[in-house]
């Protein structure tokens, strides 16, 4: 597209840029998606946790990360059972309520509830709805070959939606764009780890979240502009405990909750929107781009409760995240009704206790609006650590 969908931040002071990012993150109307469609662009919506957005990008589509919302599920509630996590219902509500209009939807069987999401979505829409079957056994010697086949299958459907083929050259170009984006996000998290007083938790969250709502080229320009301004800040460190936030791999906590936690702590690492940061390094731009993307997913990726890789025990990965970030405690949380997240809490707690790492256990729901009790509990926990 020739006209940017999000450019009001250009040449603005840092605080204004961050304010606009926070506002966009919380806007249920997704104005950037609407602007993209007004220009004739097509949109691929994908559910949590990870999707190879380079494929949609190479086809000229806007990959939109569907991460739920704070909307009441007035229309979607009747499509689901009662005891399910909120993100399933609010993601569908965005579409049923006309907040976002898609040309294709992709989900993943990450849990018992999500495995049916694509079928429910298809029952309510007339555009293609697909399931991307990521490898259940990434330790198999055939996992990369299998995943390349899945990527190719999804790409063929994307080509049908767009009416044109996705060339290897366009895939390589898209991989280059996303490699730059991953580099910029790594830089943001380096600042969070090394100088967390320079960027508030909710501002760092919003900067990442915006990536899932605008073309990556625009997000790259935004990050290239804002990162030097953050580094140039002269804020001084305060006496706060450095923490890792673990448990937001799928449903996301409301921004006000992130803000509350950031007032009491320094969040130096987390799994917020981990799918946007799933690949840890640059993807090679080799002869077979789909093979390169599949190899990166298997061999150079993060972790979450919905991937079962024997080489990446999640408890060990969490301990390493704590060590690498210099954190002094962990907030172990999970979304309400999230079976993978709640089950993993037990393993995380045992691992943290074995290493004598302090932890705070909680749960959240994306539509929660009251945080006073949780804030009091968290402040008490942090004061005990500071003054023990």
Coordinates of C-alpha atoms in Angstrom, one line a residue:
X1 CA 0.0 0.0 0.0
X2 CA 1.2 3.5 -0.8
X3 CA -0.5 5.3 2.0
X4 CA 0.6 4.4 5.6
X5 CA -2.1 3.1 7.9
X6 CA -0.4 4.5 11.0
X7 CA 1.7 7.6 10.5
X8 CA 0.4 10.2 13.1
X9 CA 3.4 9.4 15.3
X10 CA 6.0 10.7 12.8
X11 CA 8.2 13.4 14.1
X12 CA 6.3 13.5 17.4
X13 CA 7.9 13.6 20.9
X14 CA 8.4 10.2 22.5
X15 CA 5.6 10.6 25.0
X16 CA 3.1 11.3 22.2
X17 CA 4.3 8.3 20.2
X18 CA 3.9 6.0 23.2
X19 CA 0.5 7.5 23.9
X20 CA -0.6 6.8 20.4
X21 CA 0.7 3.2 20.6
X22 CA -1.2 2.6 23.8
X23 CA -4.4 4.1 22.4
X24 CA -4.1 1.9 19.2
X25 CA -3.5 -1.2 21.3
X26 CA -6.7 -0.7 23.3
X27 CA -8.9 0.5 20.3
X28 CA -11.4 -2.3 19.6
X29 CA -12.2 -0.7 16.2
X30 CA -8.8 -1.6 14.7
X31 CA -8.6 1.6 12.7
X32 CA -5.4 0.6 11.0
X33 CA -7.0 -2.5 9.6
X34 CA -9.9 -0.5 8.3
X35 CA -7.5 1.9 6.6
X36 CA -5.8 -1.0 5.0
X37 CA -9.0 -2.4 3.6
X38 CA -10.1 1.0 2.4
X39 CA -7.0 0.9 0.1
X40 CA -8.1 -2.4 -1.3
X41 CA -5.9 -4.6 0.9
X42 CA -6.7 -8.1 2.1
X43 CA -6.4 -9.2 5.7
X44 CA -5.4 -12.6 7.1
X45 CA -6.4 -13.0 10.8
X46 CA -4.5 -15.5 12.8
X47 CA -5.1 -16.8 16.3
X48 CA -2.5 -17.3 19.0
X49 CA 0.2 -18.3 19.5
X50 CA 2.5 -18.4 16.4
X51 CA 1.9 -18.0 12.7
X52 CA 4.5 -17.5 9.9
X53 CA 3.4 -14.0 9.0
X54 CA 6.0 -13.7 6.3
X55 CA 3.9 -15.9 4.0
X56 CA 0.8 -13.6 4.2
X57 CA 3.1 -10.6 3.9
X58 CA 4.7 -11.9 0.8
X59 CA 1.3 -12.3 -0.8
X60 CA 0.5 -8.6 -0.1
X61 CA -1.9 -9.3 2.8
X62 CA -1.9 -7.7 6.2
X63 CA -1.3 -10.4 8.8
X64 CA -3.5 -9.5 11.8
X65 CA -2.8 -11.1 15.2
X66 CA -6.1 -11.8 16.8
X67 CA -5.4 -11.5 20.6
X68 CA -9.0 -11.0 21.9
X69 CA -10.3 -7.8 23.2
X70 CA -12.1 -6.1 26.1
X71 CA -15.4 -6.3 24.2
X72 CA -18.4 -8.1 25.8
X73 CA -19.0 -11.3 23.8
X74 CA -22.6 -10.4 23.1
X75 CA -22.9 -12.2 19.8
X76 CA -20.1 -14.8 20.1
X77 CA -21.1 -16.1 23.6
X78 CA -23.8 -18.4 22.2
X79 CA -21.3 -20.0 19.8
X80 CA -19.2 -21.5 22.6
X81 CA -19.7 -23.5 25.8
X82 CA -19.7 -21.7 29.2
X83 CA -16.4 -22.8 30.8
X84 CA -13.9 -21.6 28.2
X85 CA -11.3 -18.9 28.2
X86 CA -12.3 -15.4 27.2
X87 CA -10.0 -14.9 24.2
X88 CA -11.8 -17.4 22.1
X89 CA -15.1 -15.5 22.4
X90 CA -13.8 -12.0 22.2
X91 CA -11.7 -12.8 19.1
X92 CA -14.8 -14.1 17.3
X93 CA -16.8 -11.1 18.7
X94 CA -14.4 -8.7 16.9
X95 CA -15.5 -10.3 13.6
X96 CA -19.2 -10.9 14.3
X97 CA -19.5 -7.3 15.6
X98 CA -17.9 -5.8 12.5
X99 CA -14.8 -4.5 14.3
X100 CA -12.5 -6.3 11.8
X101 CA -13.2 -7.7 8.4
X102 CA -11.0 -10.6 7.2
X103 CA -10.4 -12.4 3.9
X104 CA -9.0 -15.5 5.6
X105 CA -8.7 -16.9 9.1
X106 CA -6.1 -19.3 10.5
X107 CA -6.2 -21.0 13.9
X108 CA -4.1 -23.7 15.6
X109 CA -5.0 -26.7 17.8
X110 CA -3.1 -25.4 20.8
X111 CA -5.7 -26.7 23.3
X112 CA -9.0 -28.5 23.4
X113 CA -11.0 -25.3 23.1
X114 CA -8.9 -23.7 20.3
X115 CA -8.9 -26.8 18.1
X116 CA -12.5 -26.1 17.3
X117 CA -12.2 -22.4 16.7
X118 CA -11.6 -22.6 13.0
X119 CA -14.7 -24.7 12.5
X120 CA -16.8 -22.3 14.6
X121 CA -15.4 -19.4 12.7
X122 CA -16.1 -21.1 9.3
X123 CA -19.7 -21.7 10.4
X124 CA -20.2 -17.9 10.8
X125 CA -18.2 -16.6 7.8
X126 CA -18.0 -17.3 4.1
X127 CA -14.2 -16.8 3.7
X128 CA -11.6 -19.6 4.0
X129 CA -10.9 -20.7 7.6
X130 CA -7.9 -23.0 8.0
X131 CA -6.1 -24.9 10.8
X132 CA -2.3 -24.8 10.8
X133 CA -1.1 -28.0 12.3
X134 CA 2.3 -27.2 13.9
X135 CA 4.3 -30.3 14.8
X136 CA 3.2 -32.1 17.9
X137 CA 6.5 -33.8 18.0
X138 CA 9.2 -31.3 17.0
X139 CA 11.9 -33.7 18.0
X140 CA 11.1 -36.0 15.1
X141 CA 13.7 -35.9 12.3
X142 CA 10.9 -35.4 9.9
X143 CA 9.3 -32.4 11.7
X144 CA 10.9 -29.7 9.5
X145 CA 9.8 -31.5 6.3
X146 CA 6.3 -31.9 7.7
X147 CA 6.1 -28.3 8.7
X148 CA 7.3 -27.1 5.3
X149 CA 4.4 -29.0 3.8
X150 CA 2.0 -27.4 6.2
X151 CA 3.3 -23.9 5.3
X152 CA 3.0 -24.7 1.6
X153 CA -0.6 -25.9 2.1
X154 CA -1.5 -22.6 3.9
X155 CA 0.4 -20.6 1.2
X156 CA -1.7 -22.3 -1.6
X157 CA -4.9 -21.1 0.2
X158 CA -3.5 -17.6 0.5
X159 CA -2.7 -17.6 -3.2
X160 CA -6.3 -18.5 -3.9
X161 CA -7.6 -15.7 -1.7
X162 CA -5.2 -13.2 -3.3
X163 CA -5.5 -14.5 -6.9
X164 CA -1.8 -14.6 -7.5
X165 CA 1.2 -16.8 -6.7
X166 CA 3.7 -16.1 -3.9
X167 CA 7.2 -16.2 -5.4
X168 CA 10.3 -17.3 -3.6
X169 CA 11.8 -13.9 -4.2
X170 CA 8.8 -12.2 -2.5
X171 CA 9.1 -14.6 0.4
X172 CA 12.8 -13.8 0.8
X173 CA 12.0 -10.1 0.8
X174 CA 9.4 -10.6 3.5
X175 CA 11.8 -12.7 5.6
X176 CA 14.2 -9.7 5.4
X177 CA 11.5 -7.3 6.6
X178 CA 10.6 -9.6 9.5
X179 CA 14.3 -10.2 10.3
X180 CA 14.7 -6.5 10.8
X181 CA 11.6 -6.4 13.0
X182 CA 12.9 -9.2 15.1
X183 CA 16.2 -7.4 15.6
X184 CA 14.3 -4.2 16.7
X185 CA 12.2 -6.2 19.1
X186 CA 15.3 -7.8 20.6
X187 CA 16.7 -4.3 21.1
X188 CA 13.6 -3.2 22.9
X189 CA 13.9 -6.2 25.2
X190 CA 17.6 -5.5 25.7
X191 CA 16.6 -2.1 27.1
X192 CA 14.0 -3.7 29.3
X193 CA 16.6 -6.0 30.8
X194 CA 19.5 -3.5 31.1
X195 CA 17.7 -0.2 31.8
X196 CA 14.1 -1.0 32.6
X197 CA 13.5 2.4 34.1
X198 CA 13.7 3.9 30.6
X199 CA 10.5 2.2 29.3
X200 CA 7.3 1.6 31.3
X201 CA 5.9 -2.0 31.1
X202 CA 2.7 -0.9 29.4
X203 CA 4.7 1.2 26.8
X204 CA 6.9 -1.7 25.9
X205 CA 3.8 -3.9 25.6
X206 CA 2.1 -1.5 23.3
X207 CA 5.1 -1.1 21.1
X208 CA 5.1 -4.9 20.5
X209 CA 1.3 -5.2 20.1
X210 CA 1.2 -2.6 17.4
X211 CA 3.3 -4.9 15.2
X212 CA 0.3 -7.2 14.9
X213 CA -1.9 -4.5 13.5
X214 CA 0.1 -2.6 10.9
X215 CA 2.4 -3.6 8.0
X216 CA 5.8 -4.6 9.3
X217 CA 7.6 -2.0 7.2
X218 CA 5.7 0.6 9.1
X219 CA 6.4 -1.0 12.4
X220 CA 10.1 -1.2 11.6
X221 CA 10.1 2.6 10.9
X222 CA 8.3 3.2 14.2
X223 CA 10.8 1.2 16.1
X224 CA 13.8 2.7 14.4
X225 CA 12.4 6.1 15.4
X226 CA 11.5 5.4 19.0
X227 CA 14.3 3.1 20.2
X228 CA 17.0 5.9 20.1
X229 CA 14.6 8.2 22.0
X230 CA 14.1 5.6 24.7
X231 CA 17.8 5.0 25.0
X232 CA 18.4 8.8 25.3
X233 CA 16.0 9.1 28.3
X234 CA 17.7 10.4 31.5
X235 CA 15.4 8.6 34.0
X236 CA 17.0 7.2 37.0
X237 CA 16.7 3.7 38.4
X238 CA 14.3 3.2 41.4
X239 CA 14.4 0.7 44.2
X240 CA 12.2 -2.0 42.6
X241 CA 12.4 -5.7 42.3
X242 CA 13.2 -7.0 38.8
X243 CA 10.6 -9.6 37.7
X244 CA 9.8 -12.0 34.9
X245 CA 6.1 -12.2 33.9
X246 CA 5.2 -15.7 32.8
X247 CA 1.8 -16.8 31.6
X248 CA 0.6 -14.5 28.8
X249 CA 1.5 -16.7 25.9
X250 CA -2.1 -16.7 24.5
X251 CA -4.8 -14.6 26.2
X252 CA -3.4 -11.2 27.1
X253 CA -3.7 -9.3 30.3
X254 CA -5.5 -5.9 30.1
X255 CA -3.1 -3.0 29.6
X256 CA -4.2 -1.5 32.9
X257 CA -3.0 -4.7 34.6
X258 CA 0.4 -4.5 32.9
X259 CA 0.5 -0.8 34.0
X260 CA -0.2 -1.8 37.6
X261 CA 2.5 -4.4 37.7
X262 CA 4.9 -2.0 36.1
X263 CA 4.3 0.6 38.9
X264 CA 5.3 -2.0 41.5
X265 CA 8.2 -3.7 39.7
X266 CA 10.5 -3.6 36.8
X267 CA 9.3 -6.2 34.2
X268 CA 12.6 -7.2 32.7
X269 CA 11.3 -10.1 30.6
X270 CA 8.0 -11.7 29.8
X271 CA 6.0 -13.9 27.4
X272 CA 3.6 -11.1 26.3
X273 CA 2.6 -11.7 22.7
X274 CA 5.4 -14.3 22.4
X275 CA 4.2 -15.3 19.0
X276 CA 5.4 -12.0 17.6
X277 CA 8.8 -12.8 19.0
X278 CA 8.8 -16.6 18.6
X279 CA 11.7 -16.8 16.3
X280 CA 14.9 -15.9 18.2
X281 CA 17.3 -15.0 15.4
X282 CA 17.4 -14.1 11.7
X283 CA 15.8 -16.6 9.3
X284 CA 18.2 -17.4 6.4
X285 CA 17.1 -16.2 3.0
X286 CA 18.2 -19.4 1.2
X287 CA 17.0 -21.3 -1.8
X288 CA 13.9 -22.6 -0.1
X289 CA 12.3 -19.9 2.0
X290 CA 9.5 -22.2 3.4
X291 CA 12.1 -24.7 4.5
X292 CA 14.0 -21.9 6.2
X293 CA 10.9 -20.7 8.0
X294 CA 10.1 -24.3 9.1
X295 CA 13.7 -24.9 10.3
X296 CA 13.7 -21.7 12.3
X297 CA 10.4 -22.7 14.0
X298 CA 11.9 -26.1 15.1
X299 CA 15.5 -25.1 15.8
X300 CA 15.6 -21.4 16.8
X301 CA 12.4 -20.5 18.6
X302 CA 11.1 -19.7 22.1
X303 CA 8.9 -21.8 24.3
X304 CA 5.3 -21.9 25.6
X305 CA 3.0 -24.4 27.3
X306 CA 1.5 -25.3 23.9
X307 CA 4.7 -26.5 22.3
X308 CA 6.1 -29.8 23.5
X309 CA 9.7 -30.0 22.7
X310 CA 11.8 -32.3 24.8
X311 CA 14.9 -30.2 24.1
X312 CA 13.2 -27.2 25.7
X313 CA 11.8 -28.2 29.1
X314 CA 9.6 -25.2 29.9
X315 CA 10.7 -25.1 33.6
X316 CA 14.3 -24.9 32.5
X317 CA 13.6 -22.3 30.0
X318 CA 11.9 -20.1 32.6
X319 CA 14.8 -20.5 34.9
X320 CA 17.1 -19.4 32.1
X321 CA 14.9 -16.4 31.3
X322 CA 15.2 -15.4 35.0
X323 CA 19.0 -15.8 34.9
X324 CA 19.5 -14.0 31.6
X325 CA 17.4 -11.0 32.7
X326 CA 18.8 -10.7 36.2
X327 CA 15.4 -11.0 37.7
X328 CA 14.9 -11.4 41.4
X329 CA 11.4 -12.8 41.3
X330 CA 8.8 -14.3 38.9
X331 CA 5.1 -13.5 38.5
X332 CA 3.6 -16.9 37.5
X333 CA 0.2 -16.3 36.1
X334 CA -2.4 -17.8 33.8
X335 CA -5.6 -16.7 32.1
X336 CA -8.8 -18.0 33.7
X337 CA -10.1 -21.2 32.2
X338 CA -6.7 -21.7 30.4
X339 CA -5.9 -25.4 30.9
X340 CA -2.4 -25.3 29.4
X341 CA -1.4 -22.3 31.4
X342 CA -2.9 -23.4 34.7
X343 CA -1.3 -26.9 34.3
X344 CA 2.1 -25.4 33.6
X345 CA 1.9 -23.3 36.8
X346 CA 2.6 -26.4 38.9
X347 CA 5.7 -27.3 37.1
X348 CA 7.0 -23.7 37.1
X349 CA 6.4 -23.4 40.9
X350 CA 8.3 -26.6 41.6
X351 CA 11.2 -25.5 39.5
X352 CA 11.3 -22.0 41.1
X353 CA 11.2 -23.5 44.6
X354 CA 14.0 -25.9 43.7
X355 CA 16.1 -22.8 42.8
X356 CA 14.9 -20.7 45.7
X357 CA 13.6 -18.1 43.3
X358 CA 10.7 -16.0 44.9
X359 CA 7.4 -16.2 42.9
X360 CA 4.0 -14.6 43.0
X361 CA 1.0 -16.7 41.7
X362 CA -2.0 -15.1 40.2
X363 CA -4.5 -15.4 37.3
X364 CA -6.1 -12.8 35.0
X365 CA -8.9 -12.3 32.5
X366 CA -8.6 -10.0 29.6
X367 CA -11.8 -8.1 30.5
X368 CA -11.1 -7.6 34.2
X369 CA -11.3 -4.0 35.3
X370 CA -10.6 -4.1 39.0
X371 CA -7.0 -4.6 40.2
X372 CA -7.0 -3.2 43.8
X373 CA -6.9 -6.5 45.6
X374 CA -4.2 -7.9 43.3
X375 CA -2.2 -4.7 43.5
X376 CA -2.2 -4.8 47.3
X377 CA -1.1 -8.5 47.3
X378 CA 1.7 -7.8 44.8
X379 CA 2.9 -4.7 46.7
X380 CA 3.0 -6.7 49.9
X381 CA 5.0 -9.5 48.2
X382 CA 7.5 -7.0 46.8
X383 CA 7.9 -5.2 50.1
X384 CA 8.7 -8.5 51.8
X385 CA 11.4 -9.0 49.2
X386 CA 12.8 -5.5 49.5
X387 CA 12.9 -5.4 53.3
X388 CA 13.5 -9.1 54.2

